[in-house]
mmCIF file of C-alpha atoms in Angstrom:
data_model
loop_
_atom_site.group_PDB
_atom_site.id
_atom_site.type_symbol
_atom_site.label_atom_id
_atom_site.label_comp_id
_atom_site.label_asym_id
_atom_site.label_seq_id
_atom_site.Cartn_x
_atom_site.Cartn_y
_atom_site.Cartn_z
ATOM 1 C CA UNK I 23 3.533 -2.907 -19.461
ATOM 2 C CA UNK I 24 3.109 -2.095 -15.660
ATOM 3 C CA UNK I 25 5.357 0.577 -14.210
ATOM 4 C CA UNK I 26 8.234 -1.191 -11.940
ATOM 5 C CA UNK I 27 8.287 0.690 -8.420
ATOM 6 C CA UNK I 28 11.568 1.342 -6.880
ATOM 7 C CA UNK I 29 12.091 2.590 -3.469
ATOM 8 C CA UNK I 30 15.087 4.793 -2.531
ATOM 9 C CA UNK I 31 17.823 3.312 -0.804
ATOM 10 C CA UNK I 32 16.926 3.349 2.442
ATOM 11 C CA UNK I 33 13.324 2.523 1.979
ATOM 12 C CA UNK I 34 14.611 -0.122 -0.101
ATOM 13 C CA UNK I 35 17.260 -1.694 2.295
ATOM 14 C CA UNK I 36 14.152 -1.218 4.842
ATOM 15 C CA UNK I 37 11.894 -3.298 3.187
ATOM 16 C CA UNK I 38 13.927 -5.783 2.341
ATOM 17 C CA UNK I 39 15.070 -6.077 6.335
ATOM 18 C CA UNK I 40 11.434 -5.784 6.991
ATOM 19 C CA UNK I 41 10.500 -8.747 4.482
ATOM 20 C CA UNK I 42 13.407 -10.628 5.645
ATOM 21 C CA UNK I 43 12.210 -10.238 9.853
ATOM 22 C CA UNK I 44 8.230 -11.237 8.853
ATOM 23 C CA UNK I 45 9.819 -14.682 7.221
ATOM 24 C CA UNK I 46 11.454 -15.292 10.465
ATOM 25 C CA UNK I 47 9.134 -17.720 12.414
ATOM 26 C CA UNK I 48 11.389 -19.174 15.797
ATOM 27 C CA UNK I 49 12.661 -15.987 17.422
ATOM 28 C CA UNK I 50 10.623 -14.149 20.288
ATOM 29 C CA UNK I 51 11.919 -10.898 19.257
ATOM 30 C CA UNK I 52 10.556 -11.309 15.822
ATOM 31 C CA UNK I 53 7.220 -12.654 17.063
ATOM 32 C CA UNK I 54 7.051 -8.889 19.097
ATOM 33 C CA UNK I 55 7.974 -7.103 16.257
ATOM 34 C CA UNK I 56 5.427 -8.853 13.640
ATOM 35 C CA UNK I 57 2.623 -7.960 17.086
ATOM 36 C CA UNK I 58 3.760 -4.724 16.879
ATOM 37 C CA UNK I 59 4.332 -4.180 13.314
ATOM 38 C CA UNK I 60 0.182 -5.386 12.830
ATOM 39 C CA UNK I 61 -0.912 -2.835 15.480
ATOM 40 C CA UNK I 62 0.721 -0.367 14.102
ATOM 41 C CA UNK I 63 -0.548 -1.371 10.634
ATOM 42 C CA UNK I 64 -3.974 -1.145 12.220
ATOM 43 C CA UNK I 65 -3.814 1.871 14.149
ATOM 44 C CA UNK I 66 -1.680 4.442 12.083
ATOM 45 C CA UNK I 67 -2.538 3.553 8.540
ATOM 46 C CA UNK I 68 -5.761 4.887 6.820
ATOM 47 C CA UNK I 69 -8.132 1.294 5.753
ATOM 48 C CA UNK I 70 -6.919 1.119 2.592
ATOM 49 C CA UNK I 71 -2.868 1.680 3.482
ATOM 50 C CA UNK I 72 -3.352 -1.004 5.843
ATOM 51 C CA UNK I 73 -5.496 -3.749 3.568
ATOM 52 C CA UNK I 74 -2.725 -2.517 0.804
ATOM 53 C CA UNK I 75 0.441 -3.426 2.986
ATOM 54 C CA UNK I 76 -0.972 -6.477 4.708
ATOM 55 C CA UNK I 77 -1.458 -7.899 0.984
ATOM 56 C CA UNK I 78 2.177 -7.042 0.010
ATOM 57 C CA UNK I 79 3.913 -8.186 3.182
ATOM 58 C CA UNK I 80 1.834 -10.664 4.934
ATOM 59 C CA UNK I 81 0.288 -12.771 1.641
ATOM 60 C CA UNK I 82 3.452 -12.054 -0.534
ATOM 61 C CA UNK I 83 1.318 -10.305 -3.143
ATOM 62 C CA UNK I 84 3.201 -8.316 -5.858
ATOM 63 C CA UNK I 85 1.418 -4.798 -7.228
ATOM 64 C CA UNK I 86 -0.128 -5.899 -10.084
ATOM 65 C CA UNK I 87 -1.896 -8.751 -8.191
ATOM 66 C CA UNK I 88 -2.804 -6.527 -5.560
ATOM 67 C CA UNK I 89 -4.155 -4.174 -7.749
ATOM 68 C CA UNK I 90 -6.137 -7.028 -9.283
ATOM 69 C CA UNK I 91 -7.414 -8.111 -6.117
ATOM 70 C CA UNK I 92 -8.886 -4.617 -5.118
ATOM 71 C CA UNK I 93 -9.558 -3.776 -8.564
ATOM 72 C CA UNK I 94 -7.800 -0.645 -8.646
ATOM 73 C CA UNK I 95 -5.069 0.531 -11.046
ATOM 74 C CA UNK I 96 -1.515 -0.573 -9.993
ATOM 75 C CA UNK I 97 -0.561 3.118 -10.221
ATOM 76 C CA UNK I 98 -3.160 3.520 -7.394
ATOM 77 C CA UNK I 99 -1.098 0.260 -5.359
ATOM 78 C CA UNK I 100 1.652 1.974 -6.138
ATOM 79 C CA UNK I 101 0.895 5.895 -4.374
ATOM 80 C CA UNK I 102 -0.894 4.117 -1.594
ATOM 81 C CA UNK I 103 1.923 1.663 -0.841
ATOM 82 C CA UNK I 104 4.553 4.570 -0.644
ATOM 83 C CA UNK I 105 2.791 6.299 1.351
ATOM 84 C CA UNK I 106 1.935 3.763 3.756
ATOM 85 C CA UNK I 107 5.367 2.819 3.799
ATOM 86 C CA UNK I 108 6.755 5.989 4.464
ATOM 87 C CA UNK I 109 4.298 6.388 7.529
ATOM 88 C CA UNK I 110 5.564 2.799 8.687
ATOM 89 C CA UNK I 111 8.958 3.443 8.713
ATOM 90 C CA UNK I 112 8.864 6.634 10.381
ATOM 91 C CA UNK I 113 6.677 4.987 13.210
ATOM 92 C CA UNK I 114 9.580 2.044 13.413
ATOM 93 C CA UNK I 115 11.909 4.422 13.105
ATOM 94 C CA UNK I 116 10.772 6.620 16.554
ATOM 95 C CA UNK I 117 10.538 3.240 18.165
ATOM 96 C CA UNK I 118 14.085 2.119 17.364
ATOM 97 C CA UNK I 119 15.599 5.371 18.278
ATOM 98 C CA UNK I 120 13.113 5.629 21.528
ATOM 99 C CA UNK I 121 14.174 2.104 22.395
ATOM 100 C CA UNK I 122 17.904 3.128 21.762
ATOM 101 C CA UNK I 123 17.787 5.942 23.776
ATOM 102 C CA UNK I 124 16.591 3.467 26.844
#
């Protein structure tokens, strides 16, 4: 039976915000953010974070099909996912609060 990952609170109210902003398709603000969100994506996470993330956010994959897909253990997904996550937010995070601060 594959282990079910859960993300802490935060992460978890993060993702689901982040999830929520990539299925928005008409607002200019949310076009910037998805350009920004796929450089960063490019640029901050290691190959394998990024190919990892763009599966689970941009093609809707869940873990198990991801890990299918790369032929890795989901376990693997899993550690890569969190940590690519936790790099992501932390990048959004300086932006918001940079932005803020503006």
């Amino acid at each position: 039976m594959p282990r079910r990952v859960t993300l802490n609170s935060e992460l978890g109210a993060t993702d689901r915000s982040l999830r929520k902003l990539l299925e928005e398709n008409e607002s200019e603000s949310a076009d910037k953010i998805k350009r920004n969100l796929v450089k960063i994506i490019k640029n901050e996470l290691t190959s394998r974070q990024s190919q990892i993330i763009m599966l689970y956010y941009f093609k809707e994959m869940n873990i198990n099909e991801i890990a299918q897909t790369l032929d890795i253990s989901p376990a693997a997904v899993s550690v890569t996912m969190k940590r690519a996550r936790n790099k992501l937010f932390n990048i959004l995070k300086y932006i918001i609060y940079s932005n803020a601060i503006q």
